[in-house]
Structure formats: structure tokens, C-alpha cells
Amino acid sequence: MINKIKSTKAAILLKQGKPLLIERIELPKKLFYGQVLVKNLYSGICGSQLGEIDGVKGKDRYLPHLLGHEAVGIVVEIGPGVKKVKKDDNVLLHWMPGSGISANGPQFKWNKKIINSGPITTFSEYSIISENRLTRIKENLRRKKEILLLGCTTSTAIGATQKLAKFKKNQTVAVSGCGAIGLTLIKTLKYFGARNIVAIDIDSKKLSLAKRFGANIIINSKFKNFVNTIKNKLPNKIDQFFECTGNVDVISKGFESLNPNGNEILIGVPHFKKKAKFYTLDINLGKNLIGCKGGNFWPDKDTSNYLQVMKNKKFNAKSLITNEVRLEDINDVFADMRKQKVLGKCIINLTQG
């Protein structure tokens, strides 16, 4: 039996392409095997949720459902079989699975309707989370809210750099799309010693922030062909191209900008009806296309190491958070994201719920 907590305020996706509904929903009466009830403190807002709302990957078979996959919180209650965390633990909520039980997603109720929820959702005051999507954190999460970024943003950036690209100091790199992930990549690449960092975007404000975070060459691709600019400024071209926009034209041009042994790491998700184009002989001769799923983040092994990076003053993780909103403001955030008005990382403050 869930103790005392009967309901939670949550953002519900009822229909693709429509604003989220902010309502109170009923919690299940009990936790099942491997489930953990968490009081969320702060949640990140990622481009992947905008993609879910807008149907980037196609038809959504689970509507209506909850959203969010990156947060920090406090354990309220544990279900049968849970050993990894206990009541009152501070926890990181991460979308990439770690050790522990892979629990079934809970079902909530609203106006006699079933509201679905996967192994992790975070756009709510309280969430029921699968044990394998939680990692205990020692730090005070109310004071160090930036740790929530490890749930997706910084873990993807660090993993993409170190595990997928196998980045080497003094390499020349490019980042297309200077949103939250792109800016974090720039900060990460600067931290690990990139020689040249090329930032590519169509928004001058984002490019200014990219320069502040470590990019030394900025290209507004709204006005310039970034491939030609790279060829003119960097005769040896790009060693590592991190693609965060999901724009298939940018993906194709990014591959063209690589040197003969360069890597393009695909982080942004294109619309399911769009296709990029490549000269495949370049792959035979040494270029690489590398897909990125959360930077291959393995929470059990990587969390402590990545936290050391984030806590370093040189990295300054807190500077990535540029907006903080209430849950009620979430639709305004997504509207601004569509208009390219959100700079950096936007988070939801759930501490007052």
C-alpha cells in the first residue's frame, strides 16, 4: 500500500501535436515488483520530449501517457524486491538502464481514464520509477540541482565524446545544433582538450553562448555554407562531428566535412519520413557514422566518474541551466523550443509540490 500519497500533479500527453494537460492524477494503490515511489525535486526538459509530442518517430501507441526522463528526487517508498535504494535516499533518475529490477510501467488514473507511464517519467510531483532507472546520490540535491543533468544531458555528452567518438586531445571537432546537448558537448570537448571547436547553428544568441562555453569558430548556417567555411578555415577538416539537430541536410553535410578518417556521431533524431544522403565509398575508405543512444551511459560504473567532471570548476555544470520554470509553464517552454527561443537547458522546479 502506498503510504499517504494519493495523487500527483502531472503533465499528460493526450494527443500528439497538442499541448500537455496539467492535472492531478491518481496513484496506484500499491507498488509492484521493482517499483519505487520518488518525490521529484527537479526535472530536465529534453528535445526528445518535444519529439514525442510532435510525433518525430511516428505514431504513439501508448497515449495517453506521462513524459520526462531526467531528474533528481527523494525515495518515498520502495516496492517488493527493491534492494538498490531505500526510503529517504537521494536519487538520480536516468533514462538509460543500470542494475536492478526492470519493472513494469505503472498505470495512473484520471477522469476514469488510464494514464500510461514507462519505467521512468519525471514531469510530475511524484513518479513511480523502475529500480534500474535510479542511482543513489550522496550530494544535497536541493543545493546541487545541476546533478539532474547526469540523467541525460551530461551523460550523453561525456559518453558520446569518450566512449563513442573516442576523442583524443587536440582533435578538431564540430557541433551542429547549439541547444542543451550541443552546448554541453562544447563544454565537454573544451574540458577534455579539443584544439578547435566549430559551433554550427542558425541562431546568433545560441552561437554566442557556444563561444562563451568554448567554441573558437562559430558558423551561422542560415547565412553561410558551413562545409565551405570549414574547408577554408580548417584544411585538415573535422575529426569528430557531433550532430544534434536531426536535420537530414545537416547530417549529410556534416559527413562531407569530415577528414578521411573522421567520425560523425548522430545524436539528433530526424523525422521518421526524412532520409540523409551519403557517398558510401567514404565509409569504405575510413569515415564512420556512429549512432548515439544516451552516450552508452552505464549508471553503475559511470556516475561517480562523470560527477567528478561535472563538479570541476573548469566544467561549471551549473552554467548549463539557463531557465527554471514551474510544471504549469511547460507548454510555454515547448512553444519556445519550437521557435528556437530556449537557450541552454531548461529545468522544472518541483520542490514546492
Short mmCIF file of C-alpha atoms in Angstrom, two decimals, residues 10-335:
data_model
loop_
_atom_site.label_atom_id
_atom_site.label_comp_id
_atom_site.label_asym_id
_atom_site.label_seq_id
_atom_site.Cartn_x
_atom_site.Cartn_y
_atom_site.Cartn_z
CA ALA A 10 1.49 15.73 -13.72
CA ALA A 11 1.84 16.76 -17.36
CA ILE A 12 -0.14 14.39 -19.60
CA LEU A 13 0.29 13.85 -23.33
CA LEU A 14 -3.26 13.14 -24.50
CA LYS A 15 -2.76 13.66 -28.23
CA GLN A 16 0.30 14.18 -30.41
CA GLY A 17 0.79 17.73 -31.60
CA LYS A 18 -1.32 19.17 -28.77
CA PRO A 19 -0.30 20.95 -25.54
CA LEU A 20 0.25 18.82 -22.46
CA LEU A 21 -2.57 18.75 -19.93
CA ILE A 22 -1.55 19.68 -16.38
CA GLU A 23 -3.83 17.77 -13.99
CA ARG A 24 -3.85 15.81 -10.76
CA ILE A 25 -3.87 12.06 -11.39
CA GLU A 26 -4.48 9.17 -9.00
CA LEU A 27 -1.57 6.98 -7.99
CA PRO A 28 -1.98 3.19 -7.94
CA LYS A 29 -2.91 1.82 -4.53
CA LYS A 30 0.31 -0.19 -4.25
CA LEU A 31 3.76 -0.57 -5.71
CA PHE A 32 4.55 -3.69 -7.68
CA TYR A 33 7.74 -5.70 -8.02
CA GLY A 34 10.75 -3.46 -8.66
CA GLN A 35 8.87 -0.15 -8.47
CA VAL A 36 9.95 2.87 -6.43
CA LEU A 37 7.89 5.93 -5.48
CA VAL A 38 10.00 9.11 -5.79
CA LYS A 39 9.31 12.71 -4.83
CA ASN A 40 10.83 14.67 -7.70
CA LEU A 41 12.81 17.82 -6.88
CA TYR A 42 13.96 18.97 -10.32
CA SER A 43 13.37 17.57 -13.80
CA GLY A 44 15.13 18.35 -17.03
CA ILE A 45 13.27 19.14 -20.26
CA CYS A 46 14.86 17.48 -23.29
CA GLY A 47 14.36 17.82 -27.02
CA SER A 48 13.34 14.17 -27.08
CA GLN A 49 10.11 15.07 -25.25
CA LEU A 50 9.35 17.71 -27.87
CA GLY A 51 9.93 14.95 -30.43
CA GLU A 52 7.41 12.73 -28.62
CA ILE A 53 4.81 15.48 -28.58
CA ASP A 54 5.35 16.31 -32.26
CA GLY A 55 5.47 12.67 -33.42
CA VAL A 56 9.01 12.76 -34.81
CA LYS A 57 9.30 8.95 -34.54
CA GLY A 58 5.79 8.30 -35.85
CA LYS A 59 2.51 7.24 -34.29
CA ASP A 60 2.44 6.96 -30.48
CA ARG A 61 0.88 3.65 -29.40
CA TYR A 62 0.81 4.43 -25.67
CA LEU A 63 -1.40 7.53 -25.44
CA PRO A 64 -2.35 8.99 -23.07
CA HIS A 65 0.90 8.91 -21.12
CA LEU A 66 3.36 10.82 -18.96
CA LEU A 67 6.70 12.25 -20.07
CA GLY A 68 10.21 13.09 -18.85
CA HIS A 69 13.38 11.03 -18.38
CA GLU A 70 15.89 13.07 -16.35
CA ALA A 71 15.50 14.21 -12.74
CA VAL A 72 16.67 14.14 -9.15
CA GLY A 73 14.46 13.29 -6.19
CA ILE A 74 13.97 11.53 -2.87
CA VAL A 75 12.73 7.97 -2.38
CA VAL A 76 9.35 7.91 -0.62
CA GLU A 77 8.63 4.19 -0.69
CA ILE A 78 10.02 1.01 -2.28
CA GLY A 79 8.11 -1.91 -3.75
CA PRO A 80 8.72 -5.67 -3.38
CA GLY A 81 12.18 -6.87 -4.39
CA VAL A 82 13.86 -3.45 -4.42
CA LYS A 83 17.33 -3.53 -2.85
CA LYS A 84 19.28 -0.84 -4.69
CA VAL A 85 17.68 2.12 -2.89
CA LYS A 86 15.77 2.70 0.33
CA LYS A 87 13.38 5.25 1.78
CA ASP A 88 14.79 8.80 2.06
CA ASP A 89 17.67 8.14 -0.34
CA ASN A 90 18.62 10.98 -2.67
CA VAL A 91 18.46 9.59 -6.20
CA LEU A 92 19.30 10.41 -9.79
CA LEU A 93 16.60 9.37 -12.28
CA HIS A 94 18.14 8.36 -15.61
CA TRP A 95 16.61 7.02 -18.82
CA MET A 96 19.48 4.65 -19.58
CA PRO A 97 19.08 1.45 -17.52
CA GLY A 98 21.52 0.36 -14.83
CA SER A 99 21.50 -2.58 -12.45
CA GLY A 100 18.39 -3.56 -10.55
CA ILE A 101 14.93 -4.79 -11.45
CA SER A 102 13.45 -3.77 -14.80
CA ALA A 103 9.93 -3.17 -13.50
CA ASN A 104 6.69 -2.85 -15.44
CA GLY A 105 5.48 0.68 -16.02
CA PRO A 106 2.71 1.87 -13.65
CA GLN A 107 -0.75 2.99 -14.67
CA PHE A 108 -2.36 6.09 -13.19
CA LYS A 109 -5.99 7.21 -13.35
CA TRP A 110 -7.53 10.49 -14.46
CA ASN A 111 -11.25 11.09 -15.09
CA LYS A 112 -11.81 7.31 -15.29
CA LYS A 113 -9.09 7.06 -17.95
CA ILE A 114 -5.88 5.04 -17.67
CA ILE A 115 -2.73 7.16 -17.96
CA ASN A 116 0.27 5.10 -19.02
CA SER A 117 3.79 5.56 -17.74
CA GLY A 118 7.03 3.85 -18.73
CA PRO A 119 9.92 2.77 -16.48
CA ILE A 120 10.78 6.44 -15.93
CA THR A 121 8.73 9.65 -16.19
CA THR A 122 9.59 12.91 -14.45
CA PHE A 123 7.09 15.65 -15.42
CA SER A 124 5.21 15.23 -12.14
CA GLU A 125 5.50 15.92 -8.42
CA TYR A 126 5.74 12.18 -7.71
CA SER A 127 6.82 9.38 -10.05
CA ILE A 128 6.83 5.60 -9.89
CA ILE A 129 10.20 4.51 -11.27
CA SER A 130 11.74 1.18 -12.20
CA GLU A 131 14.58 0.27 -9.84
CA ASN A 132 17.07 0.05 -12.72
CA ARG A 133 16.47 3.72 -13.63
CA LEU A 134 17.65 5.01 -10.23
CA THR A 135 21.09 5.64 -8.75
CA ARG A 136 21.70 6.78 -5.19
CA ILE A 137 23.44 10.16 -4.90
CA LYS A 138 25.24 11.40 -1.76
CA GLU A 139 25.11 15.13 -2.50
CA ASN A 140 22.39 17.52 -1.34
CA LEU A 141 20.20 17.64 -4.44
CA ARG A 142 18.28 20.71 -3.37
CA ARG A 143 21.52 22.70 -3.43
CA LYS A 144 23.13 20.91 -6.38
CA LYS A 145 20.24 20.67 -8.79
CA GLU A 146 22.64 20.58 -11.75
CA ILE A 147 23.27 16.91 -10.92
CA LEU A 148 19.95 16.14 -12.64
CA LEU A 149 21.75 16.77 -15.95
CA LEU A 150 23.54 13.48 -15.45
CA GLY A 151 20.21 11.74 -16.12
CA CYS A 152 20.56 12.51 -19.83
CA THR A 153 22.29 15.73 -20.87
CA THR A 154 25.82 15.47 -19.48
CA SER A 155 25.92 11.66 -19.55
CA THR A 156 25.08 11.74 -23.27
CA ALA A 157 27.69 14.41 -23.97
CA ILE A 158 30.50 12.82 -21.96
CA GLY A 159 29.70 9.33 -23.24
CA ALA A 160 29.45 10.46 -26.86
CA THR A 161 32.84 12.13 -26.53
CA GLN A 162 34.73 9.48 -24.58
CA LYS A 163 33.03 6.19 -25.46
CA LEU A 164 31.67 6.64 -28.98
CA ALA A 165 33.99 9.14 -30.65
CA LYS A 166 36.97 8.01 -28.56
CA PHE A 167 38.01 11.65 -28.60
CA LYS A 168 41.71 12.44 -28.40
CA LYS A 169 43.21 15.63 -27.05
CA ASN A 170 43.97 18.31 -29.69
CA GLN A 171 41.48 16.97 -32.22
CA THR A 172 39.38 19.34 -34.31
CA VAL A 173 35.66 18.89 -33.68
CA ALA A 174 32.33 20.35 -34.79
CA VAL A 175 28.98 20.50 -33.03
CA SER A 176 25.84 21.20 -35.06
CA GLY A 177 22.87 22.39 -33.04
CA CYS A 178 23.75 24.51 -30.01
CA GLY A 179 20.83 23.59 -27.79
CA ALA A 180 21.26 21.93 -24.41
CA ILE A 181 23.06 18.82 -25.68
CA GLY A 182 25.18 20.76 -28.18
CA LEU A 183 26.30 23.29 -25.59
CA THR A 184 27.12 20.50 -23.15
CA LEU A 185 29.18 18.80 -25.84
CA ILE A 186 31.10 22.02 -26.47
CA LYS A 187 31.79 22.38 -22.75
CA THR A 188 32.83 18.71 -22.57
CA LEU A 189 35.12 18.89 -25.60
CA LYS A 190 36.74 22.05 -24.25
CA TYR A 191 37.25 20.35 -20.88
CA PHE A 192 38.96 17.34 -22.49
CA GLY A 193 41.28 19.45 -24.63
CA ALA A 194 39.93 19.93 -28.17
CA ARG A 195 42.19 22.07 -30.36
CA ASN A 196 39.45 23.64 -32.47
CA ILE A 197 35.72 23.58 -31.69
CA VAL A 198 33.38 24.60 -34.50
CA ALA A 199 29.85 25.53 -33.40
CA ILE A 200 27.11 25.47 -36.06
CA ASP A 201 23.60 26.84 -35.61
CA ILE A 202 21.07 29.20 -37.22
CA ASP A 203 20.62 31.30 -34.06
CA SER A 204 23.14 34.02 -33.21
CA LYS A 205 22.28 34.00 -29.48
CA LYS A 206 22.96 30.28 -29.22
CA LEU A 207 26.22 30.74 -31.09
CA SER A 208 27.25 33.49 -28.67
CA LEU A 209 26.64 31.10 -25.79
CA ALA A 210 28.59 28.40 -27.63
CA LYS A 211 31.53 30.77 -27.92
CA ARG A 212 31.33 31.52 -24.20
CA PHE A 213 31.39 27.79 -23.47
CA GLY A 214 34.50 27.14 -25.55
CA ALA A 215 33.83 27.21 -29.30
CA ASN A 216 36.51 29.17 -31.16
CA ILE A 217 34.88 29.04 -34.60
CA ILE A 218 31.18 29.83 -34.93
CA ILE A 219 29.17 29.45 -38.14
CA ASN A 220 25.63 30.68 -38.66
CA SER A 221 24.49 28.18 -41.28
CA LYS A 222 21.47 30.35 -42.05
CA PHE A 223 23.84 32.66 -43.90
CA LYS A 224 26.91 30.53 -44.68
CA ASN A 225 27.55 27.09 -46.13
CA PHE A 226 29.31 25.51 -43.14
CA VAL A 227 31.09 22.88 -45.27
CA ASN A 228 32.79 25.56 -47.38
CA THR A 229 33.65 27.60 -44.28
CA ILE A 230 35.24 24.57 -42.63
CA LYS A 231 37.25 23.77 -45.77
CA ASN A 232 38.53 27.37 -45.93
CA LYS A 233 39.38 27.71 -42.24
CA LEU A 234 40.46 24.14 -41.49
CA PRO A 235 42.32 22.45 -44.37
CA ASN A 236 42.51 19.17 -42.42
CA LYS A 237 38.73 19.26 -41.91
CA ILE A 238 36.90 17.70 -38.95
CA ASP A 239 37.98 14.74 -36.81
CA GLN A 240 34.70 14.43 -34.89
CA PHE A 241 31.35 15.87 -35.99
CA PHE A 242 28.63 15.75 -33.32
CA GLU A 243 25.22 16.16 -34.97
CA CYS A 244 22.46 17.32 -32.60
CA THR A 245 19.83 18.85 -34.89
CA GLY A 246 18.28 15.79 -36.52
CA ASN A 247 18.18 17.81 -39.76
CA VAL A 248 18.98 15.36 -42.57
CA ASP A 249 20.59 18.05 -44.72
CA VAL A 250 22.93 18.96 -41.86
CA ILE A 251 23.64 15.27 -41.25
CA SER A 252 24.62 14.82 -44.90
CA LYS A 253 26.82 17.94 -44.99
CA GLY A 254 28.39 17.04 -41.66
CA PHE A 255 29.59 13.75 -43.15
CA GLU A 256 31.02 15.68 -46.10
CA SER A 257 33.00 17.96 -43.76
CA LEU A 258 34.92 15.05 -42.15
CA ASN A 259 38.52 14.25 -42.93
CA PRO A 260 39.12 10.78 -44.48
CA ASN A 261 39.17 9.06 -41.06
CA GLY A 262 36.65 11.25 -39.27
CA ASN A 263 33.59 10.24 -37.26
CA GLU A 264 30.08 11.65 -37.38
CA ILE A 265 28.18 10.92 -34.18
CA LEU A 266 24.41 11.05 -34.68
CA ILE A 267 22.64 12.42 -31.59
CA GLY A 268 19.70 14.37 -33.03
CA VAL A 269 16.70 12.35 -34.25
CA PRO A 270 15.39 13.08 -37.77
CA HIS A 271 11.70 12.95 -38.59
CA PHE A 272 10.85 9.33 -39.41
CA LYS A 273 9.94 10.26 -43.01
CA LYS A 274 13.24 12.05 -43.72
CA LYS A 275 16.44 10.44 -45.03
CA ALA A 276 20.03 11.64 -45.16
CA LYS A 277 22.32 11.05 -48.16
CA PHE A 278 25.92 9.82 -48.14
CA TYR A 279 28.65 8.91 -50.58
CA THR A 280 29.13 5.39 -49.22
CA LEU A 281 32.62 4.88 -50.67
CA ASP A 282 33.84 7.30 -47.99
CA ILE A 283 32.74 4.73 -45.37
CA ASN A 284 34.69 2.03 -47.16
CA LEU A 285 37.74 4.29 -47.14
CA GLY A 286 37.66 5.23 -43.47
CA LYS A 287 34.89 7.63 -42.47
CA ASN A 288 32.48 6.44 -39.77
CA LEU A 289 28.84 7.02 -38.91
CA ILE A 290 28.19 6.33 -35.22
CA GLY A 291 24.74 6.20 -33.67
CA CYS A 292 24.35 7.56 -30.15
CA LYS A 293 21.94 6.15 -27.60
CA GLY A 294 22.48 8.09 -24.41
CA GLY A 295 26.24 8.07 -24.94
CA ASN A 296 26.26 4.39 -23.87
CA PHE A 297 25.85 5.64 -20.29
CA TRP A 298 26.18 2.81 -17.74
CA PRO A 299 24.99 4.41 -14.47
CA ASP A 300 26.60 1.92 -12.07
CA LYS A 301 30.07 2.47 -13.48
CA ASP A 302 29.93 5.97 -14.94
CA THR A 303 28.02 8.07 -12.40
CA SER A 304 30.86 8.74 -9.97
CA ASN A 305 33.37 9.47 -12.77
CA TYR A 306 31.01 11.78 -14.62
CA LEU A 307 30.13 13.59 -11.40
CA GLN A 308 33.81 14.38 -10.91
CA VAL A 309 33.82 16.08 -14.31
CA MET A 310 30.62 18.00 -13.52
CA LYS A 311 31.88 19.18 -10.15
CA ASN A 312 35.12 20.54 -11.61
CA LYS A 313 35.13 24.35 -11.64
CA LYS A 314 36.60 24.26 -15.13
CA PHE A 315 33.48 22.43 -16.37
CA ASN A 316 30.98 24.54 -14.38
CA ALA A 317 27.89 22.38 -14.94
CA LYS A 318 25.54 24.86 -13.27
CA SER A 319 26.10 27.35 -16.11
CA LEU A 320 24.30 24.97 -18.49
CA ILE A 321 20.98 25.67 -16.73
CA THR A 322 19.62 28.86 -18.28
CA ASN A 323 15.89 28.56 -17.47
CA GLU A 324 13.93 27.30 -14.46
CA VAL A 325 10.14 27.01 -14.62
CA ARG A 326 7.12 25.57 -12.80
CA LEU A 327 5.36 22.48 -14.14
CA GLU A 328 2.44 24.72 -15.14
CA ASP A 329 4.73 26.60 -17.54
CA ILE A 330 5.86 23.55 -19.50
CA ASN A 331 3.77 24.19 -22.61
CA ASP A 332 5.28 27.66 -22.92
CA VAL A 333 8.73 26.06 -22.84
CA PHE A 334 7.90 23.67 -25.68
CA ALA A 335 6.39 26.53 -27.69
#
